[in-house]
């Protein structure tokens, strides 16, 4: 029993040492990794935020987007963004409070930036990242048009995308625990 | 079933899976035993040890030299245990091309650790085959020293090993609106598993790159086709608990679970535990990615959706007896799993009378922080139809809700974060079915 107690004390001392090491302002130089260059960071830094951070310059029209959609997207998402084997993208507005909610870009997605980010990072499924910036703007313009958010013939670019207020923009209630994040660092 | 076999049967079993026969001679007895052994392999785990199909010791096959020793050890051919691939709620045993998740066989597992090949899986663009020599982790954003790390760099750093459950936020989604009575516990709760994870504390990496103190959110991004990415709040709890892991249950993480590296976020939504991790970016606000807006948010009855409900709640389920098993009157051991994203399990109670009265179950050691905890309880079934149900309480005092009050609170459209008590009904024949209480 005495031996066990000693072991426990040692373990506690070790964990105290480790945590104080981890909390120290200047961690030891572990001699691993290397500095990332600004140039290579640019290759991977694809995320886009609602405030426009990360959203590149570019533009595309609804009509161009229809061509892009019918080439790369229609096989999974269906003609006009409905009835495909994968996620429905169009319609469903007004259904969220019913027994059969239909969540689509038009009815549910709160930010136009999220749509740009997701199309650009993940679509088309078989070749993610394949669409150019302009094609991404175009196909987003087409999807917003199908959902009644952009008029026929519209052009979408960085400035106009940031002005879009999606129909369900105010439809989200954040969990109170993470509204104001703090830590003791 | 042959009455003689029935006499030798203890514990829960699948009806019709054990075949017997007339036993007029030694040869036929042997045949019977073989048939029975084949039948045994499809039985739930609890039944594997409790029964003897060799009628006398003379029936046990003679000893002899066995198979050759190899590089790997396989499961016994008498053990048939596998995951169930699904395409969505109620769409089961689909071809791999259509599967979006694969559920762990909770009814056949014992203890608290899930074997790595049976750990549940939810992948959003398949399982990438990643060469660790070419994989990189980029850490940048609001940091003093943006860095690129290799897998070997990470493995050279001080490491920890921690046992934690990971649970898909969709676990339990079968029972939101109705209860298909033919579901097993693998169907209802198979999107939770528990492993020992080995890796580098997130806190160490945060200090190493010099994360700006004003950075309160971190974007974690995977190297899969979907580039799954989530915004993670940098609370003390998360900074103290999270790992960038490369080991699972003593070996390199398997490809389906994030090889070569993944984020481990103890107690939080499975999808936050970014697999095939390749980027950590530090910022001052959430990114509102597709996965935290369109997908992993919970629709309420008023049509609004709860967002950033990141913590997995207090939960438990009886794994035996459970759906599609069959029990006999007399002694039955009730056992199951409990877990909570808030901390340790403090107590599990079991009711064998439809929730009227509750008894405290025994917790099997070890009981660990944010890990699956095994519970069990003795039960003498009187042979009358009833319902059995478990409810867990964690060390923060959170109690797993009954289904009625849970649905009254969150509605039935949330799709994610189902943690209501699971009820199993038992009919007069001892057959166990999924039920809503």
Coordinates of C-alpha atoms in Angstrom, one line a residue:
Chain A
X1 CA 0.0 0.0 0.0
X2 CA 2.9 2.3 0.9
X3 CA 4.5 1.6 -2.4
X4 CA 1.2 2.4 -4.2
X5 CA 1.0 5.7 -2.4
X6 CA 4.5 6.6 -3.4
X7 CA 3.7 5.7 -7.0
X8 CA 0.7 7.9 -6.9
X9 CA 2.7 10.8 -5.5
X10 CA 5.3 10.3 -8.2
X11 CA 2.6 10.3 -10.8
X12 CA 1.1 13.5 -9.4
X13 CA 4.5 15.2 -9.3
X14 CA 5.2 14.1 -12.9
X15 CA 1.9 15.4 -14.1
X16 CA 2.4 18.7 -12.2
X17 CA 5.8 19.0 -13.8
X18 CA 4.4 18.2 -17.3
X19 CA 1.5 20.6 -16.9
X20 CA 3.7 23.4 -15.7
X21 CA 6.0 22.7 -18.7
X22 CA 3.0 22.9 -21.0
X23 CA 1.7 26.1 -19.5
X24 CA 5.1 27.9 -19.6
X25 CA 5.3 31.0 -21.8
X26 CA 8.4 29.7 -23.6
X27 CA 8.2 26.0 -24.3
X28 CA 11.4 24.1 -24.9
X29 CA 12.7 24.1 -28.5
X30 CA 11.8 20.5 -29.5
X31 CA 13.7 20.9 -32.7
X32 CA 10.8 19.6 -34.8
X33 CA 8.9 21.1 -37.7
X34 CA 9.8 24.0 -39.8
X35 CA 8.5 27.5 -40.4
X36 CA 5.7 27.7 -42.9
X37 CA 6.3 30.2 -45.8
X38 CA 3.6 32.7 -46.7
X39 CA 3.7 31.3 -50.3
X40 CA 2.9 27.7 -49.3
X41 CA 0.3 28.8 -46.7
X42 CA -1.6 30.5 -49.6
X43 CA -1.9 27.1 -51.4
X44 CA -3.9 25.7 -48.5
X45 CA -5.5 28.7 -46.9
X46 CA -8.9 28.3 -48.6
X47 CA -11.4 29.0 -45.8
X48 CA -13.9 31.8 -46.3
X49 CA -15.6 33.6 -43.4
X50 CA -18.9 35.5 -43.3
X51 CA -17.0 38.8 -42.8
X52 CA -15.3 38.2 -46.2
X53 CA -12.0 37.1 -44.8
X54 CA -10.6 34.6 -47.3
X55 CA -13.1 35.3 -50.1
X56 CA -11.1 35.8 -53.3
X57 CA -11.8 38.3 -56.1
X58 CA -13.7 36.9 -59.1
X59 CA -17.1 36.8 -60.8
X60 CA -19.6 34.7 -62.6
X61 CA -23.1 35.0 -64.0
X62 CA -26.3 32.9 -63.4
X63 CA -26.1 31.7 -67.0
X64 CA -22.5 30.6 -66.8
X65 CA -23.4 28.9 -63.5
X66 CA -26.2 26.9 -65.2
X67 CA -23.6 25.6 -67.7
X68 CA -21.2 24.7 -64.9
X69 CA -24.0 23.0 -62.9
X70 CA -25.3 21.0 -65.8
X71 CA -21.7 19.8 -66.5
X72 CA -20.4 18.9 -63.0
X73 CA -23.3 18.9 -60.5
X74 CA -26.4 17.7 -62.1
X75 CA -25.5 14.0 -61.9
X76 CA -25.7 14.0 -58.1
X77 CA -28.0 17.0 -57.3
X78 CA -30.6 16.6 -60.1
X79 CA -31.9 19.0 -62.7
X80 CA -32.4 22.4 -61.1
X81 CA -30.9 21.2 -57.9
X82 CA -33.7 18.8 -56.9
X83 CA -34.5 15.1 -57.2
X84 CA -30.9 13.9 -57.4
X85 CA -29.3 11.1 -55.4
X86 CA -27.4 13.6 -53.1
X87 CA -28.5 16.7 -51.2
X88 CA -31.4 18.7 -52.5
X89 CA -30.2 22.3 -53.1
X90 CA -33.4 24.1 -54.0
X91 CA -36.7 24.8 -52.4
X92 CA -38.0 24.0 -48.9
X93 CA -38.5 27.6 -47.8
X94 CA -41.2 27.8 -45.2
X95 CA -40.9 24.1 -44.3
X96 CA -38.5 24.3 -41.3
X97 CA -41.2 24.4 -38.6
X98 CA -43.3 21.6 -40.1
X99 CA -43.2 17.9 -39.5
X100 CA -41.3 17.4 -42.8
X101 CA -38.6 20.1 -42.9
X102 CA -36.7 20.4 -46.2
X103 CA -33.2 21.8 -45.6
X104 CA -31.6 23.3 -48.7
X105 CA -29.3 26.2 -49.6
X106 CA -32.4 28.4 -50.0
X107 CA -34.3 27.3 -46.9
X108 CA -31.5 26.6 -44.5
X109 CA -28.0 27.8 -45.3
X110 CA -27.4 31.1 -43.3
X111 CA -24.4 32.5 -45.2
X112 CA -23.6 32.9 -48.9
X113 CA -19.9 32.7 -47.9
X114 CA -20.4 29.2 -46.6
X115 CA -21.7 28.1 -49.9
X116 CA -18.7 29.6 -51.8
X117 CA -16.3 27.9 -49.3
X118 CA -18.0 24.5 -49.6
X119 CA -18.4 24.4 -53.3
X120 CA -14.8 25.5 -53.8
X121 CA -13.3 23.1 -51.2
X122 CA -15.4 20.0 -51.7
X123 CA -17.2 20.0 -55.1
X124 CA -17.5 18.3 -57.5
X125 CA -17.3 15.2 -55.3
X126 CA -15.0 13.3 -57.6
X127 CA -12.6 16.2 -58.2
X128 CA -12.8 18.6 -55.2
X129 CA -11.0 21.9 -55.8
X130 CA -11.4 21.5 -59.6
X131 CA -13.7 24.5 -60.1
X132 CA -12.0 27.9 -60.8
X133 CA -12.8 30.8 -58.6
X134 CA -15.0 32.3 -61.4
X135 CA -16.8 29.0 -62.0
X136 CA -17.4 28.8 -58.2
X137 CA -19.0 32.3 -58.3
X138 CA -21.0 31.3 -61.3
X139 CA -22.4 28.1 -59.9
X140 CA -23.2 29.8 -56.6
X141 CA -25.0 32.6 -58.6
X142 CA -27.1 29.9 -60.4
X143 CA -28.0 28.1 -57.1
X144 CA -29.0 31.4 -55.5
X145 CA -31.1 32.2 -58.7
X146 CA -32.9 28.8 -58.5
X147 CA -33.7 29.7 -54.9
X148 CA -35.1 33.1 -55.8
X149 CA -32.3 34.9 -54.0
X150 CA -30.7 36.4 -57.2
X151 CA -32.6 37.6 -60.3
X152 CA -32.1 36.1 -63.8
X153 CA -29.1 37.4 -65.6
X154 CA -27.4 38.5 -62.4
X155 CA -23.6 38.6 -61.9
X156 CA -22.1 37.5 -58.6
X157 CA -18.7 38.9 -57.4
X158 CA -16.9 39.4 -54.2
X159 CA -18.7 42.6 -53.2
X160 CA -22.2 41.5 -54.2
X161 CA -21.8 38.1 -52.5
X162 CA -20.9 39.8 -49.2
X163 CA -24.1 41.8 -49.5
X164 CA -26.4 38.8 -49.8
X165 CA -28.6 38.1 -46.8
X166 CA -29.7 34.5 -47.0
X167 CA -33.4 33.8 -46.2
X168 CA -32.5 31.8 -43.0
X169 CA -29.7 34.1 -41.9
X170 CA -31.4 34.6 -38.5
X171 CA -32.5 31.0 -38.1
X172 CA -29.7 29.9 -35.8
X173 CA -29.5 30.1 -32.0
X174 CA -26.0 29.5 -30.7
X175 CA -25.4 27.2 -27.7
X176 CA -24.9 29.6 -24.7
X177 CA -21.8 27.8 -23.6
X178 CA -19.8 28.9 -26.6
X179 CA -21.2 32.4 -27.3
X180 CA -18.5 34.1 -25.3
X181 CA -15.4 31.9 -25.3
X182 CA -12.8 32.6 -22.7
X183 CA -9.7 30.7 -21.5
X184 CA -7.0 31.3 -18.9
X185 CA -4.1 31.3 -21.3
Chain B
X1 CA -35.1 -25.6 -30.2
X2 CA -34.2 -29.0 -28.7
X3 CA -35.3 -29.0 -25.0
X4 CA -32.0 -30.5 -24.0
X5 CA -30.1 -27.6 -25.6
X6 CA -32.5 -25.2 -24.0
X7 CA -31.6 -26.7 -20.6
X8 CA -28.0 -25.9 -21.2
X9 CA -28.7 -22.4 -22.4
X10 CA -28.0 -19.5 -20.2
X11 CA -28.4 -15.8 -21.0
X12 CA -29.8 -14.0 -24.0
X13 CA -29.8 -15.6 -27.4
X14 CA -31.2 -15.0 -30.9
X15 CA -34.3 -17.2 -31.4
X16 CA -33.8 -19.8 -34.0
X17 CA -30.1 -19.4 -34.3
X18 CA -29.3 -22.5 -32.4
X19 CA -30.3 -25.8 -33.9
X20 CA -30.6 -29.1 -32.1
X21 CA -31.7 -32.6 -33.1
X22 CA -32.4 -36.2 -31.9
X23 CA -29.4 -37.5 -30.1
X24 CA -29.4 -41.2 -30.7
X25 CA -25.7 -41.9 -31.1
X26 CA -22.3 -40.4 -30.6
X27 CA -22.0 -39.5 -34.3
X28 CA -25.2 -37.6 -34.3
X29 CA -24.3 -35.9 -31.1
X30 CA -21.1 -34.6 -32.7
X31 CA -23.0 -33.3 -35.6
X32 CA -25.4 -31.6 -33.3
X33 CA -22.6 -30.0 -31.5
X34 CA -21.1 -28.7 -34.7
X35 CA -24.4 -27.3 -35.8
X36 CA -24.7 -25.7 -32.5
X37 CA -21.3 -24.1 -32.6
X38 CA -22.0 -22.6 -36.0
X39 CA -25.2 -21.3 -34.5
X40 CA -23.3 -19.9 -31.6
X41 CA -21.3 -17.6 -33.8
X42 CA -24.2 -15.4 -34.5
X43 CA -25.2 -15.1 -30.9
X44 CA -24.8 -11.8 -29.0
X45 CA -21.5 -11.6 -27.1
X46 CA -23.1 -12.1 -23.7
X47 CA -24.2 -15.6 -24.7
X48 CA -20.8 -16.8 -26.0
X49 CA -19.4 -17.8 -22.6
X50 CA -22.4 -18.7 -20.5
X51 CA -23.4 -21.9 -22.3
X52 CA -22.0 -25.3 -22.9
X53 CA -23.0 -27.3 -25.9
X54 CA -20.8 -30.3 -25.1
X55 CA -23.2 -32.4 -23.1
X56 CA -20.5 -34.2 -21.2
X57 CA -16.8 -33.8 -21.0
X58 CA -16.5 -36.8 -23.2
X59 CA -18.1 -34.7 -26.0
X60 CA -15.3 -32.1 -25.9
X61 CA -13.0 -32.7 -28.9
X62 CA -9.5 -34.1 -28.1
X63 CA -6.6 -31.8 -27.9
X64 CA -4.0 -31.7 -30.8
X65 CA -1.6 -29.5 -32.7
X66 CA -3.1 -26.3 -33.9
X67 CA -2.7 -23.9 -36.8
X68 CA 0.7 -22.4 -37.6
X69 CA 1.7 -19.1 -36.1
X70 CA 1.4 -16.2 -38.4
X71 CA 2.1 -12.5 -38.7
X72 CA -1.4 -11.6 -37.6
X73 CA -3.9 -13.3 -35.3
X74 CA -7.4 -13.7 -36.7
X75 CA -10.7 -13.8 -34.9
X76 CA -12.0 -17.3 -34.2
X77 CA -14.0 -18.7 -37.1
X78 CA -16.8 -19.2 -34.6
X79 CA -17.0 -15.5 -34.0
X80 CA -19.0 -13.5 -36.5
X81 CA -18.9 -9.9 -35.6
X82 CA -19.0 -7.0 -37.9
X83 CA -20.2 -3.4 -38.4
X84 CA -23.4 -2.5 -40.2
X85 CA -22.9 0.0 -43.1
X86 CA -25.8 2.4 -43.6
X87 CA -26.9 4.9 -46.2
X88 CA -29.1 6.8 -43.7
X89 CA -31.7 6.2 -41.0
X90 CA -33.3 2.9 -41.7
X91 CA -31.3 2.2 -44.8
X92 CA -29.1 -0.7 -43.7
X93 CA -26.6 -3.2 -45.0
X94 CA -26.0 -1.2 -48.1
X95 CA -23.3 -1.7 -50.6
X96 CA -20.1 0.2 -49.6
X97 CA -20.6 2.7 -52.5
X98 CA -23.8 3.9 -50.8
X99 CA -22.7 3.8 -47.2
X100 CA -22.2 7.0 -45.3
X101 CA -21.6 5.4 -41.9
X102 CA -20.9 2.0 -40.4
X103 CA -22.2 1.0 -36.9
X104 CA -20.3 -0.8 -34.2
X105 CA -21.7 -4.1 -32.9
X106 CA -22.5 -3.0 -29.3
X107 CA -24.4 -6.2 -28.6
X108 CA -21.4 -8.3 -29.2
X109 CA -18.7 -6.2 -27.5
X110 CA -17.6 -6.6 -23.9
X111 CA -15.7 -4.2 -21.6
X112 CA -15.3 -0.6 -22.7
X113 CA -12.7 -0.7 -25.5
X114 CA -13.9 -1.0 -29.1
X115 CA -11.5 -3.1 -31.3
X116 CA -10.2 -0.6 -33.9
X117 CA -11.7 -2.5 -36.9
X118 CA -15.1 -2.4 -35.3
X119 CA -15.0 1.2 -34.2
X120 CA -17.9 3.0 -35.8
X121 CA -17.2 5.1 -38.8
X122 CA -18.7 8.2 -40.3
X123 CA -16.8 9.6 -43.3
X124 CA -18.0 12.4 -45.6
X125 CA -15.9 11.6 -48.8
X126 CA -14.7 8.1 -48.3
X127 CA -11.4 7.0 -46.7
X128 CA -8.4 8.6 -48.3
X129 CA -5.2 6.5 -48.6
X130 CA -2.6 8.8 -47.2
X131 CA 1.2 8.3 -47.4
X132 CA 2.5 9.5 -44.0
X133 CA 5.8 10.6 -45.6
X134 CA 3.8 13.1 -47.8
X135 CA 1.3 14.2 -45.2
X136 CA 1.8 17.6 -43.5
X137 CA 0.1 19.5 -40.7
X138 CA 0.0 23.2 -41.3
X139 CA -0.5 25.4 -38.2
X140 CA -1.1 29.1 -38.9
X141 CA -3.4 32.1 -38.5
X142 CA -3.1 34.1 -35.4
X143 CA 0.2 32.6 -34.3
X144 CA 3.8 33.9 -33.9
X145 CA 5.4 31.1 -35.8
X146 CA 3.4 29.4 -38.5
X147 CA 4.7 25.9 -38.8
X148 CA 4.6 22.8 -41.0
X149 CA 4.9 19.5 -39.1
X150 CA 5.4 16.0 -40.4
X151 CA 3.8 12.9 -38.8
X152 CA 7.3 12.0 -37.6
X153 CA 7.7 15.5 -36.0
X154 CA 4.5 14.9 -34.0
X155 CA 5.7 11.4 -33.0
X156 CA 8.9 12.9 -31.6
X157 CA 7.1 15.3 -29.3
X158 CA 6.0 14.4 -25.7
X159 CA 2.9 12.3 -25.9
X160 CA -0.1 11.2 -23.8
X161 CA -2.5 8.3 -24.1
X162 CA -6.1 8.8 -23.1
X163 CA -9.2 6.5 -23.2
X164 CA -12.2 8.3 -24.6
X165 CA -15.4 7.6 -26.4
X166 CA -16.2 9.2 -29.7
X167 CA -19.9 9.5 -30.7
X168 CA -21.5 10.6 -33.9
X169 CA -23.9 13.4 -33.2
X170 CA -26.5 11.3 -35.2
X171 CA -26.3 8.4 -32.8
X172 CA -29.8 7.3 -31.8
X173 CA -31.4 9.0 -34.8
X174 CA -33.6 5.9 -35.5
X175 CA -35.8 6.7 -32.6
X176 CA -36.7 10.4 -33.0
X177 CA -40.2 9.8 -34.5
X178 CA -40.9 6.1 -34.2
X179 CA -39.5 2.9 -33.0
X180 CA -38.9 0.1 -35.5
X181 CA -39.4 -2.9 -33.3
X182 CA -36.9 -5.0 -35.2
X183 CA -33.8 -2.9 -34.4
X184 CA -30.8 -4.2 -32.5
X185 CA -28.7 -2.0 -30.2
X186 CA -26.2 -1.9 -33.1
X187 CA -28.9 -0.2 -35.2
X188 CA -30.1 2.2 -32.5
X189 CA -26.8 3.1 -30.8
X190 CA -23.9 1.8 -32.9
X191 CA -22.5 5.2 -33.6
X192 CA -20.4 5.4 -30.4
X193 CA -17.1 3.7 -29.7
X194 CA -14.2 3.9 -27.3
X195 CA -10.5 3.7 -27.8
X196 CA -7.2 4.5 -26.2
X197 CA -5.8 7.5 -28.2
X198 CA -2.1 8.4 -28.2
X199 CA -0.8 11.7 -29.5
X200 CA 0.4 15.2 -28.7
X201 CA -1.6 17.5 -26.4
X202 CA -3.1 20.4 -28.4
X203 CA -1.9 22.7 -25.7
X204 CA 1.7 21.8 -26.5
X205 CA 1.2 22.7 -30.2
X206 CA -0.6 26.0 -29.2
X207 CA 2.4 27.0 -27.1
X208 CA 4.9 25.8 -29.7
X209 CA 3.6 28.1 -32.5
X210 CA 2.8 30.9 -30.1
X211 CA -1.0 31.3 -30.6
X212 CA -2.1 34.9 -30.0
X213 CA -4.0 35.2 -26.8
X214 CA -6.8 37.0 -28.6
X215 CA -7.4 33.8 -30.7
X216 CA -10.4 32.1 -29.2
X217 CA -11.4 29.8 -32.1
X218 CA -9.5 27.2 -34.1
X219 CA -10.4 25.8 -37.5
X220 CA -9.4 22.2 -37.9
X221 CA -9.5 20.8 -41.4
X222 CA -9.1 17.2 -42.8
X223 CA -7.2 15.9 -45.8
X224 CA -10.2 14.0 -47.1
X225 CA -12.0 14.9 -50.4
X226 CA -14.6 17.0 -48.5
X227 CA -11.9 18.8 -46.6
X228 CA -14.2 18.6 -43.6
X229 CA -13.6 21.6 -41.3
X230 CA -15.0 22.7 -38.0
X231 CA -14.5 25.8 -35.8
X232 CA -13.5 24.8 -32.3
X233 CA -13.8 27.1 -29.3
X234 CA -10.5 27.3 -27.3
X235 CA -11.9 26.9 -23.8
X236 CA -9.7 25.7 -21.0
X237 CA -11.4 22.3 -21.1
X238 CA -10.7 21.8 -24.8
X239 CA -7.1 23.1 -24.5
X240 CA -6.5 20.7 -21.7
X241 CA -8.2 17.6 -23.2
X242 CA -7.6 17.7 -26.9
X243 CA -4.9 15.7 -28.7
X244 CA -3.5 15.5 -32.2
X245 CA -3.4 11.7 -32.2
X246 CA -1.5 9.1 -34.2
X247 CA -2.2 6.0 -32.2
X248 CA -5.4 4.1 -31.5
X249 CA -5.4 1.1 -29.2
X250 CA -1.7 0.6 -29.3
X251 CA -1.1 0.8 -33.1
X252 CA -1.2 3.5 -35.8
X253 CA -4.7 4.9 -36.3
X254 CA -6.4 2.9 -39.0
X255 CA -7.2 4.7 -42.3
X256 CA -11.0 4.8 -41.6
X257 CA -10.3 6.6 -38.4
X258 CA -8.0 9.2 -39.7
X259 CA -4.5 7.7 -40.5
X260 CA -2.0 9.1 -40.1
X261 CA -3.3 11.8 -37.7
X262 CA -6.6 13.0 -36.4
X263 CA -7.8 15.5 -33.8
X264 CA -9.3 14.0 -30.6
X265 CA -11.8 16.2 -28.9
X266 CA -12.9 14.3 -25.8
X267 CA -16.6 14.5 -25.1
X268 CA -17.5 16.6 -28.1
X269 CA -19.3 15.8 -31.4
X270 CA -17.7 13.0 -33.4
X271 CA -17.3 15.3 -36.4
X272 CA -15.1 17.7 -34.4
X273 CA -12.5 14.9 -34.1
X274 CA -11.2 15.9 -37.6
X275 CA -9.8 12.8 -39.3
X276 CA -6.8 13.0 -41.7
X277 CA -6.0 16.3 -40.0
X278 CA -3.9 18.6 -42.2
X279 CA -4.5 22.1 -41.0
X280 CA -5.1 24.1 -37.8
X281 CA -5.8 27.7 -38.3
X282 CA -6.2 30.1 -35.3
X283 CA -8.7 33.0 -35.5
X284 CA -10.9 35.2 -33.4
X285 CA -14.4 34.0 -34.4
X286 CA -16.0 30.9 -35.9
X287 CA -15.8 30.3 -39.7
X288 CA -19.5 29.1 -40.1
X289 CA -18.4 26.2 -42.3
X290 CA -21.0 24.0 -44.0
X291 CA -20.6 21.4 -41.2
X292 CA -21.6 23.9 -38.5
X293 CA -24.5 25.5 -40.3
X294 CA -26.2 23.2 -42.8
X295 CA -25.3 19.9 -41.2
X296 CA -24.6 19.5 -37.5
X297 CA -27.2 21.9 -36.2
X298 CA -30.4 20.9 -34.5
X299 CA -33.8 22.0 -35.9
X300 CA -36.2 23.1 -33.2
X301 CA -40.0 22.9 -33.3
X302 CA -40.2 26.7 -34.1
X303 CA -38.0 26.2 -37.2
X304 CA -34.9 27.8 -35.7
X305 CA -31.8 25.6 -35.3
X306 CA -29.4 25.2 -32.3
X307 CA -25.9 25.9 -33.4
X308 CA -22.5 24.9 -31.8
X309 CA -24.2 22.4 -29.5
X310 CA -20.8 20.7 -29.5
X311 CA -20.9 18.6 -26.3
X312 CA -22.2 15.0 -26.4
X313 CA -24.7 14.6 -23.6
X314 CA -25.2 12.1 -20.8
X315 CA -26.2 8.8 -22.3
X316 CA -26.6 5.1 -21.7
X317 CA -28.0 2.0 -23.3
X318 CA -28.6 -1.6 -22.2
X319 CA -26.6 -3.8 -24.6
X320 CA -27.9 -7.1 -23.2
X321 CA -30.6 -8.0 -23.3
X322 CA -31.3 -5.8 -26.2
X323 CA -33.2 -5.7 -29.5
X324 CA -33.8 -9.1 -31.2
X325 CA -32.3 -11.1 -28.4
X326 CA -34.4 -13.6 -26.5
X327 CA -34.2 -14.3 -22.8
X328 CA -35.6 -17.0 -20.5
X329 CA -37.3 -16.6 -17.1
X330 CA -34.9 -16.7 -14.1
X331 CA -31.5 -15.1 -13.8
X332 CA -30.5 -12.6 -16.5
X333 CA -27.5 -10.3 -16.3
X334 CA -28.4 -6.9 -17.5
X335 CA -25.4 -5.0 -18.9
X336 CA -24.7 -2.0 -21.0
X337 CA -22.7 1.1 -21.6
X338 CA -22.9 4.7 -20.3
X339 CA -21.0 7.8 -21.3
X340 CA -21.0 11.5 -21.0
X341 CA -19.3 14.4 -22.7
X342 CA -19.4 16.3 -19.4
X343 CA -17.0 14.0 -17.5
X344 CA -17.2 10.7 -15.6
X345 CA -20.3 8.5 -15.2
X346 CA -21.4 8.8 -11.5
X347 CA -24.3 6.4 -11.5
X348 CA -26.4 4.2 -13.8
X349 CA -29.9 3.1 -12.7
X350 CA -31.9 0.4 -14.4
X351 CA -35.7 -0.2 -14.3
X352 CA -37.1 -3.5 -15.1
X353 CA -40.7 -2.4 -14.6
X354 CA -41.2 0.2 -17.4
X355 CA -39.6 3.0 -15.4
X356 CA -41.8 2.7 -12.3
X357 CA -38.9 1.8 -10.0
X358 CA -35.2 2.0 -10.4
X359 CA -32.2 0.2 -9.0
X360 CA -28.6 1.4 -9.0
X361 CA -26.5 -0.8 -11.3
X362 CA -22.9 -1.9 -10.6
X363 CA -20.2 0.1 -12.5
X364 CA -17.4 -2.0 -13.7
X365 CA -13.9 -0.5 -13.3
X366 CA -12.3 1.5 -14.6
X367 CA -14.7 4.4 -14.7
X368 CA -12.9 7.0 -16.7
X369 CA -13.3 10.7 -17.7
X370 CA -15.3 11.0 -21.0
X371 CA -15.0 7.2 -21.6
X372 CA -17.5 4.4 -22.0
X373 CA -18.4 2.9 -18.7
X374 CA -19.7 -0.7 -18.4
X375 CA -22.6 -1.3 -16.0
X376 CA -24.3 -4.5 -15.0
X377 CA -27.1 -5.7 -12.7
X378 CA -28.6 -9.0 -11.6
X379 CA -32.2 -9.6 -12.7
X380 CA -34.6 -12.4 -12.0
X381 CA -37.2 -12.3 -14.8
X382 CA -40.6 -13.6 -13.8
X383 CA -41.6 -14.4 -17.4
X384 CA -44.2 -11.6 -17.6
X385 CA -44.0 -9.0 -20.4
X386 CA -42.2 -5.8 -19.3
X387 CA -39.9 -3.1 -20.4
X388 CA -36.3 -2.5 -19.3
X389 CA -34.6 0.9 -19.5
X390 CA -31.4 2.5 -18.2
X391 CA -30.6 6.1 -17.2
X392 CA -27.1 7.5 -16.4
X393 CA -26.0 10.4 -14.3
X394 CA -22.6 12.0 -14.7
X395 CA -20.3 13.6 -12.1
X396 CA -21.6 17.1 -13.1
X397 CA -25.1 16.0 -12.0
X398 CA -26.6 15.7 -15.5
X399 CA -29.3 13.0 -15.7
X400 CA -30.1 11.2 -19.0
X401 CA -33.7 12.3 -19.8
X402 CA -36.7 10.0 -20.4
X403 CA -37.9 10.1 -24.0
X404 CA -41.1 11.9 -23.3
X405 CA -39.6 14.9 -21.6
X406 CA -36.7 14.9 -24.1
X407 CA -39.0 15.2 -27.1
X408 CA -41.2 17.7 -25.3
X409 CA -38.1 19.9 -24.8
X410 CA -36.4 19.6 -28.3
X411 CA -39.1 18.3 -30.6
X412 CA -38.5 15.5 -33.1
X413 CA -36.8 17.3 -36.0
X414 CA -33.4 17.8 -34.4
X415 CA -31.9 14.8 -36.1
X416 CA -28.7 15.1 -34.0
X417 CA -28.0 14.9 -30.2
X418 CA -30.5 12.2 -29.3
X419 CA -29.7 11.0 -25.8
X420 CA -33.1 9.9 -24.5
X421 CA -33.4 6.7 -22.4
X422 CA -33.6 3.6 -24.5
X423 CA -36.4 1.2 -23.7
X424 CA -36.4 -2.5 -24.6
X425 CA -39.7 -4.3 -24.4
X426 CA -39.8 -8.0 -23.5
X427 CA -42.8 -10.1 -24.5
X428 CA -44.1 -13.3 -22.8
X429 CA -41.8 -15.4 -25.0
X430 CA -38.8 -13.5 -23.9
X431 CA -38.3 -11.7 -27.2
X432 CA -36.7 -8.3 -26.9
X433 CA -37.8 -5.4 -29.1
X434 CA -37.0 -1.7 -29.6
X435 CA -39.7 0.4 -28.0
X436 CA -40.6 4.0 -27.2
X437 CA -41.6 4.6 -23.6

